[in-house]
Every structure is written in C-alpha cells, then in structure tokens.
Amino acid sequence: MRKTFYFIMSLLILAVAISCKDSKPKSVMSQINGTEDSVSTNDSTIYGTMVDGGMNSIILLTDNGDTVEYLVNPDDTLEVVKGGKINGDRFAIIGYKEYGDYFMRSAINLTSLLGNWTSLDRNFEIKEGGTVSSTLQSEKNPWTVWKVWNGKLILSKDTFTVENLGADSLALENKAGIFVFTRGK
C-alpha cells in the first residue's frame, strides 16, 4: 500500500513538473524590443500602470491586462515604493501573495526614473524604451541601455538596487558601493 502511494505521488509530481515547463512569462523589455533572451524570460517583476492607490497600496493595471492591488506590509520598516505614487505612472513591482492578498517587496516608479541624472563623473539621460545617452565625452564605459530585471536596475552591464528615488535625487547601490545622482535639467 505504501509503495503504491509513493508511486502515485511520484507520477503526480512528474506531471506537474512537465506541465510547468514552458509557462514562464516574458518580460516587458523583451515584448517592447520584440526579442527574447534567456535573462529576461526569468524576470519576476510585474510591470504596469498605477490606476489608483492610497497611502499603503498601489492598484496596478498590469501589462497583461489584470488589475491587482498591491499592499505595503505593515511590518516593513523600509521604504518600499521608490519614486512616489502618481496615477498614470509606470511601475515595476516585486511582490508576493500572502493570506490571499498581494504585497510589495519593492516598487520602482519607472516614470520618475526617466530623465537626466548627474554626478561628479557621470551625466546621462534614462529614456523611455530602454536607452541611455551620455553627454560626457570623457566618461569611461558610458551606459547605453537600461531595464529593470527582478526588481534591480540594470544599466548596460552594471546591476543596481534602487535605494532612493526622489524628485531630484537617485541613489543606486551595488557591490562597489552607493552612487548618488542629482536630477539635471
């Protein structure tokens, strides 16, 4: 009896694994560019436009056409939403589901991220559509493309966590340190 039970459970697990083989969602960047690469197919970020929200929530119209309310977990002590909440702005959200509700681990306001950013050694513009242009000729390894992947900001080959995104400041962190930029004109 026990062997039969284990055999049936093994078959059930195998059937579930086979049915989930190719059900990974495509990322927004691959949909925009019309291409798909192995990195972007494993993107767990949910992209969409904020249609409403409150002090502790964002109601997002996802790129898949779903309307989902994401809540801020009351136990979170860190700022979860980077870049403010404005209806009509595009967002990249990393979330999870608990007790039937969706919660945000992190949310980046992509509309707020767009624009000119400067520091002592960099002067660049993050543009819609995934391009970055640099205005400093002396800049070493200028960033030329950007995307959000698994809640991280990727600028060309560099991957960052968005620590702060305000009206006039941007702080990015990676293993090399924290990089602070101010919004240019």
PDB file of C-alpha atoms in Angstrom:
ATOM      1  CA  MET A   1       0.000   0.000   0.000  1.00  0.00           C
ATOM      2  CA  ARG A   2       2.781   2.406   0.922  1.00  0.00           C
ATOM      3  CA  LYS A   3       4.709   1.685  -2.304  1.00  0.00           C
ATOM      4  CA  THR A   4       1.594   2.376  -4.356  1.00  0.00           C
ATOM      5  CA  PHE A   5       1.097   5.704  -2.560  1.00  0.00           C
ATOM      6  CA  TYR A   6       4.705   6.792  -3.250  1.00  0.00           C
ATOM      7  CA  PHE A   7       4.422   5.683  -6.875  1.00  0.00           C
ATOM      8  CA  ILE A   8       1.235   7.729  -7.392  1.00  0.00           C
ATOM      9  CA  MET A   9       2.756  10.773  -5.675  1.00  0.00           C
ATOM     10  CA  SER A  10       5.860  10.493  -7.873  1.00  0.00           C
ATOM     11  CA  LEU A  11       3.699  10.407 -11.003  1.00  0.00           C
ATOM     12  CA  LEU A  12       1.721  13.418  -9.803  1.00  0.00           C
ATOM     13  CA  ILE A  13       4.882  15.448  -9.130  1.00  0.00           C
ATOM     14  CA  LEU A  14       6.289  14.473 -12.528  1.00  0.00           C
ATOM     15  CA  ALA A  15       3.053  15.535 -14.256  1.00  0.00           C
ATOM     16  CA  VAL A  16       3.091  18.939 -12.523  1.00  0.00           C
ATOM     17  CA  ALA A  17       6.757  19.487 -13.411  1.00  0.00           C
ATOM     18  CA  ILE A  18       6.151  18.660 -17.074  1.00  0.00           C
ATOM     19  CA  SER A  19       3.076  20.902 -17.318  1.00  0.00           C
ATOM     20  CA  CYS A  20       5.005  23.897 -15.907  1.00  0.00           C
ATOM     21  CA  LYS A  21       7.961  23.504 -18.278  1.00  0.00           C
ATOM     22  CA  ASP A  22       7.312  26.401 -20.668  1.00  0.00           C
ATOM     23  CA  SER A  23       4.932  28.586 -18.682  1.00  0.00           C
ATOM     24  CA  LYS A  24       7.426  31.333 -17.759  1.00  0.00           C
ATOM     25  CA  PRO A  25       6.202  34.866 -18.515  1.00  0.00           C
ATOM     26  CA  LYS A  26       8.058  37.113 -20.945  1.00  0.00           C
ATOM     27  CA  SER A  27       9.470  40.339 -19.630  1.00  0.00           C
ATOM     28  CA  VAL A  28       8.231  43.736 -20.718  1.00  0.00           C
ATOM     29  CA  MET A  29      11.621  44.622 -22.204  1.00  0.00           C
ATOM     30  CA  SER A  30      11.542  41.574 -24.480  1.00  0.00           C
ATOM     31  CA  GLN A  31       7.977  42.417 -25.501  1.00  0.00           C
ATOM     32  CA  ILE A  32       8.946  46.014 -26.268  1.00  0.00           C
ATOM     33  CA  ASN A  33      12.039  45.115 -28.253  1.00  0.00           C
ATOM     34  CA  GLY A  34      10.386  42.141 -29.961  1.00  0.00           C
ATOM     35  CA  THR A  35      13.217  39.874 -28.868  1.00  0.00           C
ATOM     36  CA  GLU A  36      13.607  37.390 -26.091  1.00  0.00           C
ATOM     37  CA  ASP A  37      16.783  36.452 -24.282  1.00  0.00           C
ATOM     38  CA  SER A  38      17.377  33.926 -21.536  1.00  0.00           C
ATOM     39  CA  VAL A  39      17.913  36.627 -18.917  1.00  0.00           C
ATOM     40  CA  SER A  40      14.631  38.470 -19.468  1.00  0.00           C
ATOM     41  CA  THR A  41      12.453  35.341 -19.539  1.00  0.00           C
ATOM     42  CA  ASN A  42      13.242  34.718 -15.869  1.00  0.00           C
ATOM     43  CA  ASP A  43      12.135  38.192 -14.789  1.00  0.00           C
ATOM     44  CA  SER A  44       9.842  38.067 -11.743  1.00  0.00           C
ATOM     45  CA  THR A  45       8.980  41.779 -11.965  1.00  0.00           C
ATOM     46  CA  ILE A  46       5.365  42.784 -12.609  1.00  0.00           C
ATOM     47  CA  TYR A  47       5.053  45.821 -14.890  1.00  0.00           C
ATOM     48  CA  GLY A  48       2.061  48.089 -15.272  1.00  0.00           C
ATOM     49  CA  THR A  49       0.433  51.470 -14.818  1.00  0.00           C
ATOM     50  CA  MET A  50      -0.847  52.768 -11.494  1.00  0.00           C
ATOM     51  CA  VAL A  51      -4.573  53.443 -11.796  1.00  0.00           C
ATOM     52  CA  ASP A  52      -5.274  54.192  -8.128  1.00  0.00           C
ATOM     53  CA  GLY A  53      -3.826  53.733  -4.704  1.00  0.00           C
ATOM     54  CA  GLY A  54      -3.601  55.011  -1.224  1.00  0.00           C
ATOM     55  CA  MET A  55      -1.071  55.583   1.479  1.00  0.00           C
ATOM     56  CA  ASN A  56      -0.268  51.862   1.767  1.00  0.00           C
ATOM     57  CA  SER A  57      -1.337  50.474  -1.607  1.00  0.00           C
ATOM     58  CA  ILE A  58      -0.985  50.645  -5.361  1.00  0.00           C
ATOM     59  CA  ILE A  59      -3.686  49.447  -7.734  1.00  0.00           C
ATOM     60  CA  LEU A  60      -1.808  48.387 -10.842  1.00  0.00           C
ATOM     61  CA  LEU A  61      -3.156  47.717 -14.329  1.00  0.00           C
ATOM     62  CA  THR A  62      -0.555  45.150 -15.377  1.00  0.00           C
ATOM     63  CA  ASP A  63       0.802  44.823 -18.879  1.00  0.00           C
ATOM     64  CA  ASN A  64      -1.140  41.529 -19.055  1.00  0.00           C
ATOM     65  CA  GLY A  65      -4.420  43.444 -18.538  1.00  0.00           C
ATOM     66  CA  ASP A  66      -5.028  42.360 -14.930  1.00  0.00           C
ATOM     67  CA  THR A  67      -5.900  44.834 -12.191  1.00  0.00           C
ATOM     68  CA  VAL A  68      -4.073  43.956  -8.971  1.00  0.00           C
ATOM     69  CA  GLU A  69      -3.951  45.771  -5.644  1.00  0.00           C
ATOM     70  CA  TYR A  70      -0.522  45.608  -4.011  1.00  0.00           C
ATOM     71  CA  LEU A  71      -0.302  46.450  -0.318  1.00  0.00           C
ATOM     72  CA  VAL A  72       2.634  47.542   1.800  1.00  0.00           C
ATOM     73  CA  ASN A  73       3.233  45.012   4.560  1.00  0.00           C
ATOM     74  CA  PRO A  74       2.737  46.872   7.861  1.00  0.00           C
ATOM     75  CA  ASP A  75       5.809  45.073   9.240  1.00  0.00           C
ATOM     76  CA  ASP A  76       8.084  46.649   6.600  1.00  0.00           C
ATOM     77  CA  THR A  77      10.274  49.336   8.115  1.00  0.00           C
ATOM     78  CA  LEU A  78      11.985  50.289   4.848  1.00  0.00           C
ATOM     79  CA  GLU A  79      10.557  52.499   2.134  1.00  0.00           C
ATOM     80  CA  VAL A  80       9.052  50.034  -0.333  1.00  0.00           C
ATOM     81  CA  VAL A  81       7.924  52.416  -3.101  1.00  0.00           C
ATOM     82  CA  LYS A  82      10.777  54.299  -4.787  1.00  0.00           C
ATOM     83  CA  GLY A  83       9.876  57.399  -6.787  1.00  0.00           C
ATOM     84  CA  GLY A  84       6.478  58.281  -5.351  1.00  0.00           C
ATOM     85  CA  LYS A  85       2.964  57.220  -6.341  1.00  0.00           C
ATOM     86  CA  ILE A  86       1.154  59.107  -9.084  1.00  0.00           C
ATOM     87  CA  ASN A  87      -1.809  57.761 -11.041  1.00  0.00           C
ATOM     88  CA  GLY A  88      -0.809  57.067 -14.635  1.00  0.00           C
ATOM     89  CA  ASP A  89       2.870  56.397 -13.852  1.00  0.00           C
ATOM     90  CA  ARG A  90       4.531  53.128 -14.905  1.00  0.00           C
ATOM     91  CA  PHE A  91       5.770  50.822 -12.161  1.00  0.00           C
ATOM     92  CA  ALA A  92       7.975  47.764 -11.782  1.00  0.00           C
ATOM     93  CA  ILE A  93       6.876  45.749  -8.739  1.00  0.00           C
ATOM     94  CA  ILE A  94       8.338  42.740  -6.982  1.00  0.00           C
ATOM     95  CA  GLY A  95       5.568  41.252  -4.920  1.00  0.00           C
ATOM     96  CA  TYR A  96       4.345  38.181  -3.120  1.00  0.00           C
ATOM     97  CA  LYS A  97       0.999  36.719  -2.136  1.00  0.00           C
ATOM     98  CA  GLU A  98       0.170  36.018   1.485  1.00  0.00           C
ATOM     99  CA  TYR A  99      -3.215  35.156   3.010  1.00  0.00           C
ATOM    100  CA  GLY A 100      -4.943  35.969  -0.286  1.00  0.00           C
ATOM    101  CA  ASP A 101      -3.507  39.497  -0.576  1.00  0.00           C
ATOM    102  CA  TYR A 102      -0.669  40.797  -2.748  1.00  0.00           C
ATOM    103  CA  PHE A 103       2.160  42.650  -1.021  1.00  0.00           C
ATOM    104  CA  MET A 104       5.064  44.694  -2.423  1.00  0.00           C
ATOM    105  CA  ARG A 105       8.652  43.815  -1.588  1.00  0.00           C
ATOM    106  CA  SER A 106       9.765  46.721  -3.768  1.00  0.00           C
ATOM    107  CA  ALA A 107       8.230  49.070  -6.309  1.00  0.00           C
ATOM    108  CA  ILE A 108      10.086  51.397  -8.680  1.00  0.00           C
ATOM    109  CA  ASN A 109       8.269  54.276 -10.335  1.00  0.00           C
ATOM    110  CA  LEU A 110       9.679  53.975 -13.853  1.00  0.00           C
ATOM    111  CA  THR A 111       8.213  57.334 -14.892  1.00  0.00           C
ATOM    112  CA  SER A 112      10.144  59.058 -12.075  1.00  0.00           C
ATOM    113  CA  LEU A 113      13.309  57.203 -13.100  1.00  0.00           C
ATOM    114  CA  LEU A 114      13.267  58.747 -16.587  1.00  0.00           C
ATOM    115  CA  GLY A 115      15.267  61.910 -17.106  1.00  0.00           C
ATOM    116  CA  ASN A 116      18.726  63.456 -16.779  1.00  0.00           C
ATOM    117  CA  TRP A 117      20.961  62.369 -13.887  1.00  0.00           C
ATOM    118  CA  THR A 118      24.370  63.784 -12.944  1.00  0.00           C
ATOM    119  CA  SER A 119      27.211  63.071 -10.521  1.00  0.00           C
ATOM    120  CA  LEU A 120      30.881  64.029 -10.399  1.00  0.00           C
ATOM    121  CA  ASP A 121      31.845  61.521 -13.092  1.00  0.00           C
ATOM    122  CA  ARG A 122      28.586  60.762 -14.920  1.00  0.00           C
ATOM    123  CA  ASN A 123      25.994  62.734 -16.837  1.00  0.00           C
ATOM    124  CA  PHE A 124      23.341  60.600 -18.508  1.00  0.00           C
ATOM    125  CA  GLU A 125      19.694  60.508 -19.526  1.00  0.00           C
ATOM    126  CA  ILE A 126      17.465  57.486 -18.922  1.00  0.00           C
ATOM    127  CA  LYS A 127      14.987  57.449 -21.790  1.00  0.00           C
ATOM    128  CA  GLU A 128      11.760  55.625 -22.420  1.00  0.00           C
ATOM    129  CA  GLY A 129      12.203  52.446 -24.447  1.00  0.00           C
ATOM    130  CA  GLY A 130      15.325  51.224 -22.660  1.00  0.00           C
ATOM    131  CA  THR A 131      18.014  53.591 -23.936  1.00  0.00           C
ATOM    132  CA  VAL A 132      20.513  55.708 -22.032  1.00  0.00           C
ATOM    133  CA  SER A 133      22.510  58.556 -23.532  1.00  0.00           C
ATOM    134  CA  SER A 134      25.624  60.072 -22.030  1.00  0.00           C
ATOM    135  CA  THR A 135      26.580  63.697 -22.502  1.00  0.00           C
ATOM    136  CA  LEU A 136      30.135  63.472 -21.110  1.00  0.00           C
ATOM    137  CA  GLN A 137      32.732  62.650 -23.746  1.00  0.00           C
ATOM    138  CA  SER A 138      35.299  61.737 -21.069  1.00  0.00           C
ATOM    139  CA  GLU A 139      33.031  59.195 -19.375  1.00  0.00           C
ATOM    140  CA  LYS A 140      34.559  55.716 -19.153  1.00  0.00           C
ATOM    141  CA  ASN A 141      32.166  52.898 -20.094  1.00  0.00           C
ATOM    142  CA  PRO A 142      29.057  55.037 -20.639  1.00  0.00           C
ATOM    143  CA  TRP A 143      25.726  53.331 -20.060  1.00  0.00           C
ATOM    144  CA  THR A 144      23.735  52.874 -23.263  1.00  0.00           C
ATOM    145  CA  VAL A 145      20.750  50.680 -22.268  1.00  0.00           C
ATOM    146  CA  TRP A 146      18.635  50.127 -19.168  1.00  0.00           C
ATOM    147  CA  LYS A 147      15.961  47.794 -17.874  1.00  0.00           C
ATOM    148  CA  VAL A 148      14.536  46.539 -14.624  1.00  0.00           C
ATOM    149  CA  TRP A 149      15.020  42.824 -14.034  1.00  0.00           C
ATOM    150  CA  ASN A 150      13.901  41.033 -10.868  1.00  0.00           C
ATOM    151  CA  GLY A 151      13.481  44.392  -9.157  1.00  0.00           C
ATOM    152  CA  LYS A 152      17.036  45.551  -9.931  1.00  0.00           C
ATOM    153  CA  LEU A 153      18.020  48.383 -12.256  1.00  0.00           C
ATOM    154  CA  ILE A 154      20.426  47.241 -14.958  1.00  0.00           C
ATOM    155  CA  LEU A 155      22.436  49.975 -16.691  1.00  0.00           C
ATOM    156  CA  SER A 156      24.340  48.276 -19.533  1.00  0.00           C
ATOM    157  CA  LYS A 157      26.410  45.640 -17.671  1.00  0.00           C
ATOM    158  CA  ASP A 158      26.013  47.139 -14.164  1.00  0.00           C
ATOM    159  CA  THR A 159      23.272  45.913 -11.813  1.00  0.00           C
ATOM    160  CA  PHE A 160      21.974  48.151  -9.018  1.00  0.00           C
ATOM    161  CA  THR A 161      19.445  48.197  -6.208  1.00  0.00           C
ATOM    162  CA  VAL A 162      17.481  51.450  -6.220  1.00  0.00           C
ATOM    163  CA  GLU A 163      17.985  52.705  -2.659  1.00  0.00           C
ATOM    164  CA  ASN A 164      16.322  56.082  -3.132  1.00  0.00           C
ATOM    165  CA  LEU A 165      14.434  57.742  -5.954  1.00  0.00           C
ATOM    166  CA  GLY A 166      13.097  61.206  -5.296  1.00  0.00           C
ATOM    167  CA  ALA A 167      12.086  64.239  -7.299  1.00  0.00           C
ATOM    168  CA  ASP A 168      15.695  65.430  -7.517  1.00  0.00           C
ATOM    169  CA  SER A 169      17.867  62.529  -6.290  1.00  0.00           C
ATOM    170  CA  LEU A 170      18.723  58.951  -7.180  1.00  0.00           C
ATOM    171  CA  ALA A 171      20.798  56.596  -5.040  1.00  0.00           C
ATOM    172  CA  LEU A 172      21.915  53.281  -6.526  1.00  0.00           C
ATOM    173  CA  GLU A 173      23.796  50.531  -4.719  1.00  0.00           C
ATOM    174  CA  ASN A 174      25.806  47.565  -5.903  1.00  0.00           C
ATOM    175  CA  LYS A 175      28.809  45.618  -4.607  1.00  0.00           C
ATOM    176  CA  ALA A 176      31.105  48.555  -5.471  1.00  0.00           C
ATOM    177  CA  GLY A 177      29.209  50.975  -3.212  1.00  0.00           C
ATOM    178  CA  ILE A 178      26.445  53.571  -3.232  1.00  0.00           C
ATOM    179  CA  PHE A 179      26.265  56.033  -6.125  1.00  0.00           C
ATOM    180  CA  VAL A 180      24.283  59.247  -5.713  1.00  0.00           C
ATOM    181  CA  PHE A 181      22.974  61.316  -8.604  1.00  0.00           C
ATOM    182  CA  THR A 182      21.016  64.544  -8.825  1.00  0.00           C
ATOM    183  CA  ARG A 183      18.423  65.332 -11.448  1.00  0.00           C
ATOM    184  CA  GLY A 184      19.806  67.515 -14.229  1.00  0.00           C
ATOM    185  CA  LYS A 185      17.979  69.889 -16.486  1.00  0.00           C
TER     186      LYS A 185
END
